[in-house]
Short mmCIF file of C-alpha atoms and ligand atoms in Angstrom, two decimals:
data_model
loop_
_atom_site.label_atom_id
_atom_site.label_comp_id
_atom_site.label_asym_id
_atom_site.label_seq_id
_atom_site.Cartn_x
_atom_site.Cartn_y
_atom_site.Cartn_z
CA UNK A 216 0.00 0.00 0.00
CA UNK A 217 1.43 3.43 -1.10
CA UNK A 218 1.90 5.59 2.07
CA UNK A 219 1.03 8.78 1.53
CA UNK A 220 1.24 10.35 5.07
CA UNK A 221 1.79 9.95 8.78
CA UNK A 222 -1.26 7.57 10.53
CA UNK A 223 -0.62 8.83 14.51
CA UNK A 224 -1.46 5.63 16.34
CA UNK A 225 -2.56 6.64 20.08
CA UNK A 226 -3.00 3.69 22.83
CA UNK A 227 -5.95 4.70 24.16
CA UNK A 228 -6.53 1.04 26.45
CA UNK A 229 -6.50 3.34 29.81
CA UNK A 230 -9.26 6.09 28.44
CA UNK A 231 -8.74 8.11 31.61
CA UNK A 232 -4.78 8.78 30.89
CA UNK A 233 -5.82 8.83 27.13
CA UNK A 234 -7.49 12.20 27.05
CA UNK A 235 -5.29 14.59 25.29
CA UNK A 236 -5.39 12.03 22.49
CA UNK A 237 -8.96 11.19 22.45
CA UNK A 238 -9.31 15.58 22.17
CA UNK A 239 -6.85 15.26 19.24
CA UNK A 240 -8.60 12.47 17.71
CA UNK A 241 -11.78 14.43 17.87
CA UNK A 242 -10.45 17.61 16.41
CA UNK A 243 -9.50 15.87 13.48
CA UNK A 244 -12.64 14.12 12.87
CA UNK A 245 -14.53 17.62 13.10
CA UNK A 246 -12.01 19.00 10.63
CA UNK A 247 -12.67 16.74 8.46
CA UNK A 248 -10.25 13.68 8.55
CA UNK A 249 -10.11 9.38 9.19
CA UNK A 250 -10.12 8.20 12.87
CA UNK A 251 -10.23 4.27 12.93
CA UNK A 252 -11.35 3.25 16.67
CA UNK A 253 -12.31 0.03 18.23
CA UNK A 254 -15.86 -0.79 18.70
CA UNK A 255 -17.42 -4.07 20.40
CA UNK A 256 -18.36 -5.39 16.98
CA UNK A 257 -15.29 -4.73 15.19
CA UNK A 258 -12.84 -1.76 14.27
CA UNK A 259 -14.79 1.24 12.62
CA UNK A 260 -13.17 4.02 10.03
CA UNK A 261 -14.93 7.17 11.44
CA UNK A 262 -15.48 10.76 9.43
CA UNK A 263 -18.02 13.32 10.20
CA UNK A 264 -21.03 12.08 8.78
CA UNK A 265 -23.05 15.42 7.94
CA UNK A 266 -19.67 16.69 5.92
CA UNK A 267 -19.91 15.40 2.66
CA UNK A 268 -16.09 15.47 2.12
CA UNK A 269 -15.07 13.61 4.59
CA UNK A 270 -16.98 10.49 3.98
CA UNK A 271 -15.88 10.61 0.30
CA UNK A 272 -12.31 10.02 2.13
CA UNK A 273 -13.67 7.24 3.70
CA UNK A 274 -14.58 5.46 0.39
CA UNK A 275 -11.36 6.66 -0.74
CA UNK A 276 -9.61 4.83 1.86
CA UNK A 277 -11.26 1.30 1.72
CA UNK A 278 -11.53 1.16 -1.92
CA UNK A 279 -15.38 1.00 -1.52
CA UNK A 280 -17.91 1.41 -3.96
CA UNK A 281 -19.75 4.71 -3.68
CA UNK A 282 -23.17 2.70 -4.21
CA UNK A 283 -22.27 0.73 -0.65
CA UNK A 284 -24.08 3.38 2.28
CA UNK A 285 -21.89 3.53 5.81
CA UNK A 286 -23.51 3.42 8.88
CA UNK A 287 -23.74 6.21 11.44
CA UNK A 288 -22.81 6.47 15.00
CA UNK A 289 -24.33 8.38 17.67
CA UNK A 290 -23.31 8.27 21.53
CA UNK A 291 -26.93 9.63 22.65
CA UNK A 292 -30.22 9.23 21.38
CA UNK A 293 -31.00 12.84 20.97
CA UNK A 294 -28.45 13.19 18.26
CA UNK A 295 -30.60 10.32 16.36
CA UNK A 296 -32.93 13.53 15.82
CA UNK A 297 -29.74 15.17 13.67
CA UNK A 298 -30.41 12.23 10.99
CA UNK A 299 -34.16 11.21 10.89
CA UNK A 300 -37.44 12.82 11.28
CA UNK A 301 -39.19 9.33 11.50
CA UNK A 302 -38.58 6.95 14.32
CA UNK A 303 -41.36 4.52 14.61
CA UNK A 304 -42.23 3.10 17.76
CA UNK A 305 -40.47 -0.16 17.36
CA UNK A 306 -37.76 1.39 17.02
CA UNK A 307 -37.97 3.48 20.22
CA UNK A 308 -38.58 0.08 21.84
CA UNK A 309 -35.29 -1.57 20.24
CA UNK A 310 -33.27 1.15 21.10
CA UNK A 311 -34.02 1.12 24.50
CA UNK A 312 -33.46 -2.79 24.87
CA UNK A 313 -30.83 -2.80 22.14
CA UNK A 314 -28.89 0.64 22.54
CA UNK A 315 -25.61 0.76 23.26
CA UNK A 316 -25.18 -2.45 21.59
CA UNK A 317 -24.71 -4.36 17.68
CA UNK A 318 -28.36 -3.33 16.07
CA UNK A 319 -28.11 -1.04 13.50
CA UNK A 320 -31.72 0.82 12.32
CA UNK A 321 -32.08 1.68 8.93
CA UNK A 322 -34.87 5.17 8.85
CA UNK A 323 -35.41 7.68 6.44
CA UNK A 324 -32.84 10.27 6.17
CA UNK A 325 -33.24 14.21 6.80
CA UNK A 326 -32.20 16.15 3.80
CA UNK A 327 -29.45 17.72 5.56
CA UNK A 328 -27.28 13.93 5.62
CA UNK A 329 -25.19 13.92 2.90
CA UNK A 330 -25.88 11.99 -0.61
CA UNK A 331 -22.58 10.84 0.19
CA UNK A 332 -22.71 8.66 3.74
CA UNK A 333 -25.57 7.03 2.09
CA UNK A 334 -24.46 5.45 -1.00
CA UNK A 335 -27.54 7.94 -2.52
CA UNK A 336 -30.45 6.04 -1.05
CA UNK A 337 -33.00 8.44 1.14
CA UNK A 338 -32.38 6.15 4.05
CA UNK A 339 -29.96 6.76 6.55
CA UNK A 340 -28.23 3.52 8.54
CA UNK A 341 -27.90 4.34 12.64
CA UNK A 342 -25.83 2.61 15.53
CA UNK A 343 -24.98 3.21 18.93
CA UNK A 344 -22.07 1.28 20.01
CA UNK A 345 -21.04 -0.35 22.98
CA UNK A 346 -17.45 0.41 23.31
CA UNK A 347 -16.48 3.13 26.14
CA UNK A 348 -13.99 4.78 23.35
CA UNK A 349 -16.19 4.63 20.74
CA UNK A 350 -18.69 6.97 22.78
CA UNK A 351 -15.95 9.07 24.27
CA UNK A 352 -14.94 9.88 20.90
CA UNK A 353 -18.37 10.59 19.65
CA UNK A 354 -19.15 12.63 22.02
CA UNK A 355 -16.15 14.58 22.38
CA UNK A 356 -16.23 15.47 18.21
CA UNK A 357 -19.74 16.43 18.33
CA UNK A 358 -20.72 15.27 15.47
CA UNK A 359 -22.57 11.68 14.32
CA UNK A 360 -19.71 9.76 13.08
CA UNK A 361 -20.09 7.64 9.53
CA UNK A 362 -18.03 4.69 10.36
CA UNK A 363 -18.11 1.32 8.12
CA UNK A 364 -15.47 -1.31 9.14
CA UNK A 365 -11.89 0.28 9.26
CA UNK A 366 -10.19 -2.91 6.62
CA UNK A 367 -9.39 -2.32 2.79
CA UNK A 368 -12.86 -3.21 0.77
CA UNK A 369 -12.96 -6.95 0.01
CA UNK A 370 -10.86 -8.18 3.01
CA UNK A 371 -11.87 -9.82 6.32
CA UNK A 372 -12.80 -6.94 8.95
CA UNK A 373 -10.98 -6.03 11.21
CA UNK A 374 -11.17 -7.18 15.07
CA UNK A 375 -8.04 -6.21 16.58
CA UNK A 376 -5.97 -2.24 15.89
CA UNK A 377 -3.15 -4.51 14.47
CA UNK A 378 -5.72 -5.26 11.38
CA UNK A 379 -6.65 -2.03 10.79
CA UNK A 380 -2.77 -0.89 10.57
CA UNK A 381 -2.36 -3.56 8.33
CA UNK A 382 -4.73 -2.01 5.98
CA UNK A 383 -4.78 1.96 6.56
CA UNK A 384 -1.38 2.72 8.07
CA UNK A 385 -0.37 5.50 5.58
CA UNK A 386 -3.73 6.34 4.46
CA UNK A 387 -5.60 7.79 7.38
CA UNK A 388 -5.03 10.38 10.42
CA UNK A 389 -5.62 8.26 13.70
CA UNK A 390 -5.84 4.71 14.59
CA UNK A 391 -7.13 4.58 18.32
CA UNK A 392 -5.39 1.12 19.74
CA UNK A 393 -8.01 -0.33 22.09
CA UNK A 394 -8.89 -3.53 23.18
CA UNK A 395 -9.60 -6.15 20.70
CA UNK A 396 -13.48 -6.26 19.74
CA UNK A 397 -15.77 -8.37 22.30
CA UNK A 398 -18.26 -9.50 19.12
CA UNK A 399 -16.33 -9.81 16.36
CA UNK A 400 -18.60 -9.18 13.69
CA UNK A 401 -20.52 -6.58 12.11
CA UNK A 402 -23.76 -5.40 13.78
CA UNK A 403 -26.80 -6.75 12.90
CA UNK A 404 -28.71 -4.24 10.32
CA UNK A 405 -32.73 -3.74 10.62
CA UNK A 406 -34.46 -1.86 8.03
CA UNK A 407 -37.23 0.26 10.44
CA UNK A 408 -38.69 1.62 7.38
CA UNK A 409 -41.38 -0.66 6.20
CA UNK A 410 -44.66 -2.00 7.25
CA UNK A 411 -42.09 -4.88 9.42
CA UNK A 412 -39.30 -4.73 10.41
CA UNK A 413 -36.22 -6.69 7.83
CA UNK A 414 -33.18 -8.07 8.99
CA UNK A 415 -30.65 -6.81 5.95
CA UNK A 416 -27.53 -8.61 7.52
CA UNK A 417 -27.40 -10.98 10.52
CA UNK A 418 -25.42 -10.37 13.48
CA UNK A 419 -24.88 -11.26 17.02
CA UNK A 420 -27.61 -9.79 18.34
CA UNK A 421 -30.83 -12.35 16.56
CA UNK A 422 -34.12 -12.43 14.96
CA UNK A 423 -35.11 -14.06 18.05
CA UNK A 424 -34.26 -11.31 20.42
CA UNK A 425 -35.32 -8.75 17.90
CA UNK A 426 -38.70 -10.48 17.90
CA UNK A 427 -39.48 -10.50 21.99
CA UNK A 428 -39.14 -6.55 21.57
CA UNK A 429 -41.46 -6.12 18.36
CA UNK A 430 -44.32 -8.46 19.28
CA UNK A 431 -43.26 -11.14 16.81
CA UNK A 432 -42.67 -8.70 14.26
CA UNK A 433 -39.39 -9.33 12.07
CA UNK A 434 -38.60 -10.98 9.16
CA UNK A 435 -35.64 -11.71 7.03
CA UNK A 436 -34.30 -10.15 4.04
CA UNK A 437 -35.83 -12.91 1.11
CA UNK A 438 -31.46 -12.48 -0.41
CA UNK A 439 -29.76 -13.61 2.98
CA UNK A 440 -32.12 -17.26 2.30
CA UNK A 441 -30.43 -18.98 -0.46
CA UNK A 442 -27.43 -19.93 -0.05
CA UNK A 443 -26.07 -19.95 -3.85
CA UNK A 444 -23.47 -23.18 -4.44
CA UNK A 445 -20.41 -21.87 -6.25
CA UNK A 446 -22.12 -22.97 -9.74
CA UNK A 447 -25.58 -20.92 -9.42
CA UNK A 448 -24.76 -17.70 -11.26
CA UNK A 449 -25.07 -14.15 -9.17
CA UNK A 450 -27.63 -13.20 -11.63
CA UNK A 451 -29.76 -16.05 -10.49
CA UNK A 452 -30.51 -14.62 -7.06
CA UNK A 453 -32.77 -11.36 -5.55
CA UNK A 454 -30.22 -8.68 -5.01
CA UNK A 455 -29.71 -8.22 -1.36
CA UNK A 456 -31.67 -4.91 0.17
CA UNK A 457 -28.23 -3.39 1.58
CA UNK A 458 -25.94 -3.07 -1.59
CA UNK A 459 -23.31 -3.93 0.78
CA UNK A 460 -24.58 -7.45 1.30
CA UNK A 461 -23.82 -8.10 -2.77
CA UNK A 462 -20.35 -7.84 -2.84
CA UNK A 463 -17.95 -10.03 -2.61
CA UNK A 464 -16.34 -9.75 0.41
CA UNK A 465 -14.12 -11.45 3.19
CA UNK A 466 -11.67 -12.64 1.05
CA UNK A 467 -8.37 -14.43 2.27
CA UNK A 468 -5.39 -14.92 -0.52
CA UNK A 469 -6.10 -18.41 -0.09
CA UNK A 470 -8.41 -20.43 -2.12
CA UNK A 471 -10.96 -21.63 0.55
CA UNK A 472 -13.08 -24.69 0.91
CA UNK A 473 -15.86 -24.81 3.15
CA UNK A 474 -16.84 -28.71 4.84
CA UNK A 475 -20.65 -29.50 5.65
CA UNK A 476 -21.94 -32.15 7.28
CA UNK A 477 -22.08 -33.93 10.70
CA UNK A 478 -19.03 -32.49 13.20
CA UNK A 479 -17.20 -35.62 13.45
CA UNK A 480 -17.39 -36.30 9.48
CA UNK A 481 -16.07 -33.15 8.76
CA UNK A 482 -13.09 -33.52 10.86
CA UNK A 483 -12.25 -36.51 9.33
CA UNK A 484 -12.63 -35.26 6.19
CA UNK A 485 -10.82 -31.77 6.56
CA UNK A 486 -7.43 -34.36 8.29
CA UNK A 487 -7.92 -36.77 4.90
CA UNK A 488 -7.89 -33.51 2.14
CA UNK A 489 -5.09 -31.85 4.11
CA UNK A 490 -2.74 -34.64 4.15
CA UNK A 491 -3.66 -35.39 0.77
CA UNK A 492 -2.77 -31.72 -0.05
CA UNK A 493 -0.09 -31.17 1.81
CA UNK A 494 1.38 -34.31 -0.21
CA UNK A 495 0.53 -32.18 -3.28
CA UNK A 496 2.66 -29.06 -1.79
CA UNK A 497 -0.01 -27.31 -0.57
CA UNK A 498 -0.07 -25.09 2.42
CA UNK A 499 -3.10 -25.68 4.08
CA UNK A 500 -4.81 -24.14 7.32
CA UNK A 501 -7.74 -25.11 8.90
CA UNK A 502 -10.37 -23.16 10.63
CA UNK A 503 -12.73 -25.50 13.24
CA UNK A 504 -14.81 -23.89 15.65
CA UNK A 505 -16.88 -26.26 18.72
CA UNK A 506 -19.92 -28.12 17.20
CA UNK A 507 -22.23 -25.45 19.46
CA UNK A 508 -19.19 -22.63 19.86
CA UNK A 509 -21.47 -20.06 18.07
CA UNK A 510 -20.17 -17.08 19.82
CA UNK A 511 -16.84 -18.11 19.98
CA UNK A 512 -16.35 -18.53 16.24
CA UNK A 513 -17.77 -15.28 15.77
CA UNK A 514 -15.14 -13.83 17.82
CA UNK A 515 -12.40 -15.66 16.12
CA UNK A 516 -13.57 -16.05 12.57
CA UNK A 517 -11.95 -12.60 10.98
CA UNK A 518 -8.88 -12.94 12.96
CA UNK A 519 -8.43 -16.40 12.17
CA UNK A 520 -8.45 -15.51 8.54
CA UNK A 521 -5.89 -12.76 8.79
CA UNK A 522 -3.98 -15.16 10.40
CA UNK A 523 -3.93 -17.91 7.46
CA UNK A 524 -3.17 -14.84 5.06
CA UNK A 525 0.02 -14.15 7.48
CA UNK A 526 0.98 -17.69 7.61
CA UNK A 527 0.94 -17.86 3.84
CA UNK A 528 -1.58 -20.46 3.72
CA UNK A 529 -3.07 -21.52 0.34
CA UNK A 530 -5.87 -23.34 0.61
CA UNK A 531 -8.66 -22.83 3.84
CA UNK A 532 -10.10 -25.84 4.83
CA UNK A 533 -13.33 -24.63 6.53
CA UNK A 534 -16.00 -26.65 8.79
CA UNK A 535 -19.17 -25.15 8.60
CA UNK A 536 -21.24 -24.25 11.42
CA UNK A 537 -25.10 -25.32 11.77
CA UNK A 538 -27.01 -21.88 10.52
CA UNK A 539 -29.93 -23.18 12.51
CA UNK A 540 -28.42 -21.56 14.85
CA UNK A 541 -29.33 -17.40 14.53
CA UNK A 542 -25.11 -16.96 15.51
CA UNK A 543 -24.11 -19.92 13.09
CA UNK A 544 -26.32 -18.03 10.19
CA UNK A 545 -24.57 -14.64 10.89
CA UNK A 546 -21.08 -16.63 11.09
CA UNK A 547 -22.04 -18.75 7.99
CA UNK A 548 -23.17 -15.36 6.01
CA UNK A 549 -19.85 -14.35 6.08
CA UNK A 550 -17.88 -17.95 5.93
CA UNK A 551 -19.80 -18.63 2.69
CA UNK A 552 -18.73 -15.07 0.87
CA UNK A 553 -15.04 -15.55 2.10
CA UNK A 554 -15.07 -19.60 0.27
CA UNK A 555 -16.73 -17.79 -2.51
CA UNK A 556 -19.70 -20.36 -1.47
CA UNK A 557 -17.31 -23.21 -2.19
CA UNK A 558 -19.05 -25.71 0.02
CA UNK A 559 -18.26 -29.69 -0.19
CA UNK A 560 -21.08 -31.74 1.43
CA UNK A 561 -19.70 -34.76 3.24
P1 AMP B 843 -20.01 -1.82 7.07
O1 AMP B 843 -20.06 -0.37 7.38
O2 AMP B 843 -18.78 -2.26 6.38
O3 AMP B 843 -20.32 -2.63 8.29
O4 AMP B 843 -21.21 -2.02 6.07
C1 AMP B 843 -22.46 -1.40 6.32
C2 AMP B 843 -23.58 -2.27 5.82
O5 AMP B 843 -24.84 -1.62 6.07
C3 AMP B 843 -23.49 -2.49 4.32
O6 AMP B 843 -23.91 -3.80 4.00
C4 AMP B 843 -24.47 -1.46 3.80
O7 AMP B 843 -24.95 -1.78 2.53
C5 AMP B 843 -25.56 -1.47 4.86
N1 AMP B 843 -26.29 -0.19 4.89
C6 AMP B 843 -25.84 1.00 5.34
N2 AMP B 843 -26.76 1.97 5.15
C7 AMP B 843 -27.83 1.37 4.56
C8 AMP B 843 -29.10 1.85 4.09
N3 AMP B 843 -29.45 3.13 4.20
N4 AMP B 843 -29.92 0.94 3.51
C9 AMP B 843 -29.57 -0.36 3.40
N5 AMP B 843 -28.38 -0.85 3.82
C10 AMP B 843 -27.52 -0.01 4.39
MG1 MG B 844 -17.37 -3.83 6.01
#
């Protein structure tokens, strides 16, 4: 990556001796430049959402398509009034059980939210996370913050600083090093702004808890359903609702094989193709979470595929994870774009 000028990295793990930092931080982000800062899903690349300038930088940055809207972050519910003019009951409800936390609501946008932080659509994407720097930082710039995950477009997001250095060093103002992120994957995204409330990408936080809040009422996007084999063409299937949900994403260097079938079977299987690979000159890695670990893969699955990339792995053998489960189907959402759904039943 071309470095093209000085990223200040600022260890902000004791917030309390942090404070000059976190000021600095801030004043940049109200003038207009990238702050990448930890968040409890995973590492966010922040710019003042309302300045249209600024979150062009952001695309700029990532390499993201301009059709692919970020999501906003407030640290108090007022601000949410700086964005929308309609916030249906439902989502007042969510908020309060949800907020801080890994739901994102989708409402329409005011006028006054730049074309830019929303890919053009006349909806505007809202978050409240639950990281104590991520609010600090919020609040201390003033201004909602657009922030999609802090990793160059098309690669595995980022869950520790270390990733996001990878990535940005060079190309932004501030990475914030904090903790590494409790969740591990992107929030959960709820579109508030028909007659029921849509699940546009699954997350941590499920259908199932969305559901005791909204009387029942939640359904999923029909796009997040099929899960397309490597040999049914993209054209085939309904374009997801979020743009961001079409592209390919996730990637490792390595070609990547996902394994599906009863836990014991696929072990076997994943031991018998890597010896027979390995015998081939391959370098193989293998990523193998508990049968029921849901939360635990989702913690380690980004980082785990960094690491293979680092280790010069190439070929991912995969086990997939039941998507029964509301976890395993978030996990499994992302696991299938990273094997470019490249699934072997066994
Ligand atoms: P990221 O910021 O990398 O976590 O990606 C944000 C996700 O939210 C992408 O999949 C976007 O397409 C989706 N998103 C953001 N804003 C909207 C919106 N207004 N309508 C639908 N999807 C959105
Ligand atoms: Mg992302």
């Amino acid at each position: 990556m071309e470095i093209i000028m000085e990223t200040k990295l600022f260890d902000v793990t004791d917030l309390e001796s942090a404070e000059a930092q976190l000021k600095e931080a801030a004043s940049l982000l109200r003038a207009g430049g990238l702050v990448a800062f930890p968040t409890e899903t995973v590492y966010g690349l922040g710019a003042d959402a309302m300045n249209s300038k600024a979150a062009e930088k952001i695309y700029a940055a990532k390499g993201r398509p301009s059709d692919n809207p970020l999501i906003v972050h407030i640290a108090e519910e007022e601000d949410l009034a700086r964005l929308t003019d309609v916030v249906p009951d439902a989502a007042k409800k969510l908020m309060k059980a949800f907020w801080p936390g890994p739901l994102t609501m989708i409402f329409q946008k005011k006028e006054t939210v730049p074309d830019k932080t929303t890919g053009g659509l006349d909806t505007v994407a809202v978050r409240m996370p639950d990281n104590p720097v991520a609010l600090a930082l919020i609040r201390e710039s003033g201004c909602p913050i657009a922030a999609p995950s802090a990793n160059l477009s098309g690669k595995p997001s980022p869950t520790k600083w270390e990733h996001v250095y990878q990535d940005l060093n060079g190309t932004i103002d501030v990475i914030l090093q904090g903790e590494p992120c409790r969740v591990g994957i992107e929030s959960t995204v709820l579109d508030m702004t028909g007659e029921i409330p849509m699940v546009l990408r699954p997350g941590i936080l499920t259908p199932e808890q969305i559901g005791r809040v909204t009387e029942g009422k939640v359904v999923l996007d029909p796009a997040l359903l099929i899960h397309r084999p490597r040999d049914v063409s993209e054209e085939a299937a309904p374009a997801p609702k979020a743009p961001g949900m079409k592209y390919k994403h996730y990637a490792p260097k390595a070609e990547m094989i996902i394994l599906q079938g009863e836990h014991s079977r696929v072990k076997e299987e994943i031991k018998r193709i890597k010896e027979e690979k390995e015998k081939q000159g391959s370098k193989v890695g293998i990523i193998l979470f508990e049968e029921n670990g849901f939360e635990q893969a989702a913690h380690d699955f980004f980082s785990q595929l960094r690491e293979m990339d680092e280790n010069h792995v190439n070929l991912i053998l995969a086990g997939a994870l039941s998507d029964k489960n509301s976890v395993g189907f978030a996990v499994m959402n992302r696991m299938w774009k990273s094997a470019g759904y490249h699934i072997i039943h066994v």
